[in-house]
XYZ file of C-alpha atoms in Angstrom:
520
model
C 63.913 -0.138 30.872
C 61.405 -2.716 32.435
C 57.636 -2.325 33.681
C 55.646 -4.777 34.869
C 52.124 -6.143 33.712
C 50.690 -4.714 37.210
C 52.272 -1.226 36.538
C 50.959 -0.978 33.152
C 47.522 -2.122 34.371
C 47.814 0.822 37.103
C 49.364 3.171 34.431
C 46.048 2.749 32.148
C 43.508 2.942 34.733
C 40.326 4.502 34.064
C 40.721 3.061 30.579
C 40.664 -0.736 31.184
C 37.011 -2.501 30.532
C 38.748 -5.774 32.104
C 41.795 -7.428 33.170
C 43.047 -10.917 33.450
C 46.432 -10.642 35.350
C 48.244 -13.733 34.552
C 50.890 -13.450 35.615
C 50.828 -9.865 37.976
C 55.347 -9.642 37.393
C 55.289 -10.271 33.967
C 58.287 -8.347 33.223
C 58.080 -6.237 30.043
C 61.293 -4.352 27.997
C 58.997 -3.014 24.990
C 55.394 -2.267 22.927
C 54.894 -3.147 19.387
C 51.455 -3.577 17.670
C 50.102 -6.970 16.829
C 50.638 -7.408 12.726
C 49.000 -10.312 12.437
C 49.617 -14.120 11.595
C 53.156 -15.359 11.087
C 54.222 -12.359 13.440
C 57.362 -13.738 15.971
C 56.432 -12.749 19.713
C 58.565 -12.115 22.410
C 57.635 -12.924 25.897
C 58.866 -9.654 26.867
C 56.399 -7.409 24.883
C 53.663 -5.746 25.388
C 51.477 -6.030 21.604
C 48.659 -3.794 20.949
C 45.689 -5.598 19.210
C 42.576 -5.810 18.268
C 40.960 -9.191 18.730
C 39.427 -9.698 15.755
C 42.924 -10.292 13.876
C 44.091 -12.402 16.677
C 45.055 -16.729 15.358
C 42.739 -19.140 16.745
C 45.657 -20.194 18.470
C 47.968 -18.444 20.732
C 51.490 -17.437 18.907
C 54.302 -18.559 20.355
C 56.240 -16.207 22.763
C 53.067 -14.217 23.181
C 52.845 -13.887 26.730
C 50.730 -9.719 27.200
C 48.340 -7.667 25.005
C 46.611 -5.074 25.328
C 43.318 -5.250 23.183
C 41.180 -2.452 21.849
C 37.297 -2.539 22.390
C 36.052 -4.419 19.313
C 35.281 -7.596 20.678
C 35.111 -9.675 24.026
C 38.296 -11.651 24.799
C 39.064 -15.084 23.387
C 39.024 -17.805 25.280
C 42.328 -19.013 24.369
C 44.004 -16.162 25.437
C 42.689 -15.675 28.334
C 45.890 -17.847 30.093
C 47.880 -14.762 29.181
C 48.119 -11.417 30.602
C 45.412 -9.206 28.405
C 43.964 -5.591 29.172
C 40.824 -5.473 27.399
C 40.591 -1.496 26.812
C 36.746 0.265 27.115
C 34.429 2.110 24.689
C 35.923 5.528 25.708
C 39.566 4.846 25.983
C 41.934 7.487 23.477
C 43.653 4.796 21.855
C 46.181 7.236 20.353
C 46.354 9.101 24.114
C 47.563 5.443 24.995
C 49.704 4.651 22.162
C 51.772 7.697 22.841
C 52.186 7.072 26.548
C 52.941 3.066 26.054
C 56.376 4.877 23.368
C 56.901 7.249 26.318
C 57.075 4.327 28.529
C 59.173 1.949 26.731
C 62.076 2.972 24.599
C 62.029 2.553 20.525
C 63.445 -0.499 19.824
C 63.552 -0.883 15.769
C 63.083 1.452 12.624
C 58.935 -0.067 13.134
C 58.804 1.474 16.116
C 60.542 4.632 15.617
C 58.171 4.674 12.358
C 55.587 4.798 15.231
C 56.573 7.587 17.257
C 57.231 9.769 13.941
C 53.367 8.754 12.698
C 52.149 9.733 16.692
C 53.425 13.144 15.940
C 50.776 13.767 13.337
C 48.330 12.092 14.434
C 45.798 14.612 15.888
C 46.781 17.556 12.943
C 43.809 18.610 11.007
C 45.428 17.534 8.210
C 46.737 14.141 9.704
C 45.742 11.608 6.914
C 48.180 13.352 4.535
C 50.622 14.091 7.521
C 50.786 10.227 7.409
C 50.848 9.494 4.023
C 54.043 11.554 3.249
C 56.013 10.647 6.014
C 54.814 6.715 4.810
C 56.117 8.175 1.475
C 59.402 9.087 3.215
C 59.878 5.862 5.334
C 58.652 3.491 2.299
C 60.633 4.950 -0.575
C 57.463 4.678 -3.047
C 54.488 6.438 -3.685
C 51.049 5.787 -1.713
C 47.717 6.257 -2.471
C 44.623 5.984 -0.117
C 41.203 5.722 -1.666
C 38.135 5.342 0.169
C 35.936 2.034 0.694
C 34.019 2.816 -3.011
C 37.629 3.579 -4.177
C 37.216 7.143 -4.661
C 40.571 8.920 -4.235
C 41.366 10.357 -0.882
C 44.791 11.348 -1.036
C 48.259 10.480 -2.245
C 51.766 11.068 -1.196
C 54.582 10.656 -4.702
C 51.526 9.944 -6.793
C 52.715 12.468 -9.391
C 56.299 11.363 -10.100
C 55.119 8.514 -11.583
C 55.294 8.589 -15.276
C 54.285 5.806 -16.640
C 51.022 4.084 -14.360
C 48.017 5.056 -16.796
C 45.648 3.345 -14.215
C 47.034 5.721 -11.182
C 46.939 8.891 -13.375
C 43.375 8.357 -14.534
C 42.630 7.869 -10.472
C 44.244 11.508 -9.427
C 43.200 13.196 -12.197
C 39.306 11.793 -12.092
C 38.946 11.176 -7.849
C 37.797 7.759 -9.070
C 38.925 4.145 -10.333
C 37.988 3.323 -13.828
C 35.272 0.778 -13.990
C 37.541 -1.956 -15.483
C 39.506 -1.259 -12.493
C 36.720 -2.134 -10.125
C 35.617 -5.171 -11.736
C 39.328 -6.633 -11.526
C 39.770 -5.693 -7.870
C 35.608 -7.158 -6.684
C 37.032 -10.319 -8.508
C 39.633 -12.369 -8.005
C 42.290 -11.714 -11.002
C 45.605 -10.893 -10.626
C 45.483 -10.340 -6.566
C 46.582 -12.446 -4.513
C 46.626 -12.022 -0.046
C 50.014 -12.118 1.826
C 53.385 -11.447 0.751
C 54.708 -14.140 -1.212
C 58.596 -15.301 -0.639
C 60.200 -18.320 -2.424
C 59.559 -21.541 -0.282
C 57.025 -20.303 2.027
C 53.390 -19.768 2.548
C 52.376 -17.262 4.606
C 48.865 -14.806 4.013
C 48.197 -11.374 5.969
C 44.321 -11.186 4.355
C 45.347 -7.672 5.312
C 47.173 -7.436 2.713
C 46.801 -7.949 -1.230
C 49.374 -7.965 -3.914
C 47.641 -6.545 -7.235
C 49.364 -7.006 -10.812
C 47.608 -7.582 -14.193
C 46.344 -3.822 -15.209
C 49.359 -2.342 -13.296
C 52.155 -1.609 -15.397
C 53.906 -2.064 -11.612
C 53.179 -4.366 -8.380
C 51.588 -2.988 -6.086
C 50.886 -4.018 -2.469
C 47.290 -2.747 -1.152
C 46.551 -2.878 2.592
C 43.163 -2.594 4.107
C 42.217 0.253 6.477
C 39.627 -1.133 8.934
C 37.901 0.026 11.883
C 36.183 -2.562 14.734
C 36.313 -4.850 11.525
C 34.228 -2.473 9.240
C 36.602 -1.721 6.083
C 36.908 2.105 5.452
C 39.515 2.329 2.375
C 42.492 1.121 0.924
C 46.213 2.232 0.861
C 48.295 0.967 -2.365
C 51.903 0.762 -2.089
C 52.901 0.746 -5.306
C 56.296 -0.889 -6.056
C 57.153 2.319 -8.359
C 61.161 3.220 -6.952
C 62.152 0.524 -5.283
C 61.532 -3.224 -4.791
C 58.435 -3.437 -1.725
C 60.238 -5.414 0.956
C 58.830 -7.485 3.678
C 59.693 -4.752 6.372
C 57.941 -2.166 4.207
C 54.937 -5.011 4.105
C 54.777 -4.793 7.660
C 55.353 -1.075 7.925
C 51.925 -0.603 5.579
C 50.399 -2.070 8.384
C 51.335 -0.092 11.089
C 50.216 2.883 8.348
C 47.111 1.551 8.169
C 46.139 1.280 11.716
C 47.044 4.826 12.118
C 44.832 5.942 9.195
C 41.842 3.809 10.581
C 42.363 5.607 13.764
C 42.346 8.706 11.798
C 39.465 8.227 9.469
C 37.540 7.062 11.953
C 37.634 9.693 14.455
C 37.399 12.486 11.822
C 34.420 11.675 10.203
C 32.001 14.514 8.892
C 28.799 14.691 10.639
C 27.208 13.055 7.661
C 29.130 9.506 8.776
C 27.500 9.875 12.209
C 23.857 10.301 10.888
C 24.553 7.304 8.734
C 25.109 5.339 11.865
C 21.687 6.486 13.539
C 19.881 5.590 10.556
C 21.112 2.499 10.362
C 20.814 1.828 14.207
C 16.743 2.802 14.200
C 15.933 0.408 10.758
C 17.783 -2.010 12.896
C 15.556 -1.441 15.658
C 12.667 -1.454 13.463
C 13.873 -4.818 11.701
C 14.471 -6.323 15.373
C 11.097 -4.859 16.426
C 12.796 -2.748 19.702
C 11.441 0.027 18.218
C 7.946 -0.487 16.958
C 5.773 2.561 18.735
C 4.251 4.868 16.182
C 5.107 8.309 17.954
C 8.167 7.835 18.504
C 9.159 6.090 14.629
C 7.733 9.260 12.841
C 9.542 11.308 15.909
C 13.043 10.035 14.380
C 11.780 10.186 10.672
C 11.348 14.205 11.344
C 14.745 14.648 12.770
C 16.374 12.260 10.272
C 14.294 13.724 7.430
C 14.405 9.970 5.856
C 11.000 10.537 4.294
C 10.925 13.009 1.132
C 7.827 10.886 -0.726
C 4.958 8.927 0.598
C 5.561 5.576 -1.666
C 7.446 3.261 0.235
C 8.966 0.122 -0.816
C 11.445 -2.494 0.534
C 14.520 -3.890 -1.041
C 16.747 -6.528 0.084
C 19.192 -7.665 -1.492
C 20.774 -11.139 -1.404
C 24.904 -10.090 -0.760
C 25.162 -13.106 2.092
C 27.459 -14.829 -0.162
C 29.762 -11.857 -0.664
C 33.258 -10.410 1.129
C 33.024 -8.099 3.823
C 34.977 -5.322 1.341
C 32.366 -6.192 -1.855
C 29.808 -5.815 0.457
C 30.215 -2.580 1.281
C 31.607 -1.320 -1.917
C 28.221 -2.933 -3.180
C 26.250 -0.612 -0.204
C 28.323 2.270 -1.990
C 27.134 1.965 -5.204
C 23.501 1.395 -4.107
C 23.251 4.971 -2.181
C 24.503 6.422 -5.354
C 22.405 4.707 -7.508
C 19.068 5.042 -5.156
C 20.493 8.738 -3.658
C 19.837 6.839 -0.368
C 21.094 6.645 3.003
C 18.437 4.863 4.123
C 20.525 1.079 3.658
C 21.238 -1.228 6.498
C 23.477 -4.599 6.899
C 20.806 -6.637 8.347
C 21.830 -10.379 8.846
C 23.911 -10.832 5.731
C 21.540 -8.453 3.394
C 20.930 -5.420 2.188
C 18.264 -3.693 3.334
C 16.752 -0.596 1.925
C 13.838 1.472 2.854
C 13.229 3.546 -0.449
C 10.706 6.138 -0.783
C 9.868 7.658 -4.083
C 7.300 10.170 -6.104
C 5.801 7.417 -8.228
C 3.600 4.759 -7.550
C 5.821 2.293 -9.061
C 10.017 2.052 -7.418
C 11.382 2.400 -10.666
C 10.821 3.631 -14.256
C 11.398 0.660 -16.572
C 14.739 2.420 -17.684
C 15.417 2.555 -14.045
C 14.843 -1.327 -13.665
C 16.822 -2.372 -16.065
C 19.924 -0.190 -14.391
C 18.524 -2.182 -10.947
C 18.754 -5.011 -12.671
C 22.522 -4.593 -14.116
C 24.076 -3.080 -11.254
C 22.409 -6.605 -9.052
C 23.947 -8.378 -11.769
C 27.552 -6.666 -11.985
C 28.003 -7.995 -8.762
C 26.232 -11.557 -8.715
C 23.823 -10.786 -6.535
C 19.681 -10.617 -6.576
C 16.875 -8.531 -4.948
C 13.645 -8.602 -3.296
C 10.964 -5.671 -3.535
C 7.926 -5.596 -1.528
C 4.747 -4.220 -1.842
C 4.307 -0.462 -1.687
C 3.375 1.432 1.772
C 3.099 4.318 3.040
C 3.823 4.289 7.147
C 7.298 4.073 7.748
C 5.888 1.905 10.871
C 5.699 -0.955 8.594
C 8.852 -1.229 7.453
C 9.492 -5.055 9.070
C 6.693 -6.224 8.217
C 7.155 -4.996 4.390
C 10.880 -6.655 5.089
C 9.625 -10.029 5.243
C 7.843 -9.498 2.360
C 10.929 -8.374 0.339
C 13.168 -11.041 2.184
C 10.084 -13.065 1.098
C 10.652 -12.871 -2.544
C 14.144 -12.602 -2.690
C 14.084 -16.303 -0.847
C 11.662 -17.677 -3.863
C 13.234 -15.720 -6.403
C 16.144 -18.011 -5.769
C 14.145 -20.917 -4.811
C 12.691 -21.479 -7.860
C 15.834 -20.294 -9.947
C 14.050 -17.076 -11.735
C 16.185 -15.565 -14.174
C 15.356 -12.347 -13.640
C 17.639 -11.228 -10.730
C 15.145 -8.554 -9.114
C 11.792 -10.408 -7.442
C 8.999 -8.482 -6.888
C 6.518 -9.749 -4.019
C 3.253 -9.384 -6.415
C 4.829 -11.462 -8.745
C 5.650 -14.241 -6.019
C 2.619 -13.707 -2.727
C 0.601 -17.068 -4.757
C 4.005 -19.050 -4.651
C 4.492 -17.432 -1.418
C 1.526 -18.798 0.266
C 2.104 -22.589 -1.781
C 5.137 -22.761 0.318
C 3.683 -22.056 3.686
C 1.155 -24.586 2.724
C 4.123 -27.121 1.731
C 5.647 -26.525 5.445
C 2.650 -28.630 6.502
C 1.069 -30.508 3.608
C 1.629 -32.067 0.842
C 0.972 -29.110 -1.973
C -0.079 -31.589 -5.310
C -3.181 -32.394 -2.889
C -4.599 -29.120 -3.924
C -3.198 -29.787 -8.051
C -7.147 -29.921 -9.963
C -7.160 -33.553 -10.755
C -7.348 -33.188 -14.067
C -3.950 -31.471 -14.871
C -2.951 -34.619 -13.956
C -4.492 -35.935 -16.276
C -3.444 -34.135 -19.200
C 0.336 -34.078 -18.025
C 0.326 -38.081 -18.084
C -1.208 -37.476 -21.862
C 1.166 -35.288 -23.174
C 4.009 -37.379 -21.477
C 2.793 -40.707 -23.162
C 1.692 -39.274 -26.260
C 3.301 -35.748 -27.399
C 0.217 -33.950 -27.186
C 0.651 -30.438 -25.458
C -2.513 -30.139 -24.163
C -0.848 -28.872 -20.849
C 0.843 -25.772 -22.325
C -2.508 -24.648 -23.818
C -4.514 -25.114 -21.340
C -1.810 -22.788 -19.430
C -1.795 -20.268 -21.692
C -5.600 -20.315 -22.874
C -5.730 -19.745 -19.180
C -3.090 -16.282 -18.585
C -4.679 -15.108 -22.230
C -8.330 -15.006 -20.182
C -9.787 -17.576 -22.383
C -9.123 -15.789 -25.213
C -9.160 -17.367 -28.194
C -6.903 -15.392 -31.291
C -4.493 -14.327 -28.788
C -3.720 -17.623 -27.217
C -3.593 -19.316 -31.114
C -1.358 -16.507 -32.076
C 1.129 -17.454 -28.581
C 0.892 -20.842 -29.363
C 1.679 -20.464 -33.490
C -0.716 -22.546 -34.446
C -4.136 -21.696 -36.110
C -7.451 -21.365 -34.560
C -9.307 -24.713 -35.213
C -6.085 -26.186 -34.175
C -6.584 -24.463 -30.565
C -10.702 -24.890 -30.729
C -10.056 -28.903 -31.582
C -7.474 -29.178 -28.299
C -9.800 -26.895 -26.109
C -12.432 -29.482 -27.232
C -10.270 -32.532 -27.075
C -9.201 -31.848 -23.510
C -13.076 -31.260 -22.352
C -13.926 -34.984 -23.558
C -10.810 -36.350 -21.575
C -11.353 -34.772 -18.674
C -14.702 -33.580 -18.509
C -14.246 -29.881 -17.775
C -16.271 -26.853 -18.098
C -14.207 -24.294 -18.701
C -16.705 -21.383 -18.559
C -17.050 -22.186 -14.486
C -14.730 -19.535 -12.858
C -14.113 -21.273 -9.761
C -12.533 -24.434 -12.149
C -10.076 -21.550 -14.076
C -9.384 -20.059 -11.135
C -8.381 -23.893 -9.836
C -6.521 -24.503 -12.561
C -4.998 -21.471 -13.055
C -3.608 -22.285 -9.258
C -2.794 -25.396 -10.244
C -0.584 -24.775 -12.894
C 1.276 -22.202 -10.382
C 1.775 -25.092 -7.999
C 3.251 -26.956 -10.329
C 5.847 -24.861 -12.062
C 6.354 -24.308 -8.946
C 7.042 -28.182 -7.888
C 9.220 -28.326 -10.999
C 11.281 -25.310 -10.280
C 12.212 -26.234 -6.887
C 13.205 -29.927 -7.738
C 10.306 -31.259 -6.014
C 7.713 -32.452 -8.566
C 8.233 -36.098 -9.399
């Protein structure tokens, strides 16, 4: 049975956001889900796809598309017959209608038909996995984006796969496996075939820690990962056809998981939108902000800090996993991904955001993910969120710029360097340095003396001779001699408070220039 593209647009009227007609009389004889890069396409087939999964170049044979409303139609595809659905479109309903319009052409289409029948049931996720297990012949395990157990089918029959057994019994994966998955060891993208190099970023082969190979499909909705579906190569080999059906199953799971979320995730989305609105200054009126704070019950305690975690270099999956870890660590939902970084509005009971032990654990968490974090000064009014976000971001950036050994940078430790960096945007910060510091530095370089280090430690210890001598591990009289000698060389009066401040500032600038590679 053949249908024209124009008749499909009439059938979907009310669900369409944009239509590019191309050949209005294009005859279509089948319908399929677009499976991604490398797929063989047919001119008479109508494909359903996410714009984000389309390759840059139009695949050979592709002539007609229905796009779910996640992104605009790519320019390269505007020569085709394209329907972009609107945001209110019932995707599952549309797939069902298209399946009725076009007869199932192969086993994948028949598989889709069986999946469609269970997607609207109360236990659709479990039923989808049961159908997948029946179709694919190997055990399936679904975990969420934080790698916590969601559902399985066939896993109870496994007797020699400890990692699966652990997940089924404990409800989460081992830390060893988390590090393995989030690293590069033992994982490869795509479906391996001798003599052929194809890759699909939605599929990952995993071996290494497992006794059996497993193929993992990413469950994604609107570019956001919802979970991972694992197919264990336990009863029979995983074929290319099985990998394609795994992607189809992931697509249906994404639709179910995205539409069946509990109220809490919907609240989280509203909270994230609220935080983003303040960060972009679209929302800044005090009463409006307070009304939303009360409605969402965002603020339990009066003390607030902003934390910015530098996740811009992490892959998307790892960012969302780290976000989940942060939520568990902080026991807060006020975390939003903004301009590549995770931004946290953190309220707490004590004046300091963390106890000593909590700070150590936070440093370790950041270290595990290779992430730096910046923390603002404290504040009490939520409407100041954006200003203190800039503080936290500045401390993060200065920590990176100065190559700080501490992954957590507090603004209180960097505010002077912040002033220096702002000054350096238009002037040479070396102009601020007290000339005597350069004189002592040159003397050290020429004669091997240690005047600069001695003076710096003397200032750090508030001119306390005994503490400074202990810190430098030298005799008290040796310190007295050095201070007297520095005064002779420079003519400095080390009892002048204004001069002492200038010297401290000079050493901070000198250190900043050295760490940022600007000191000649």
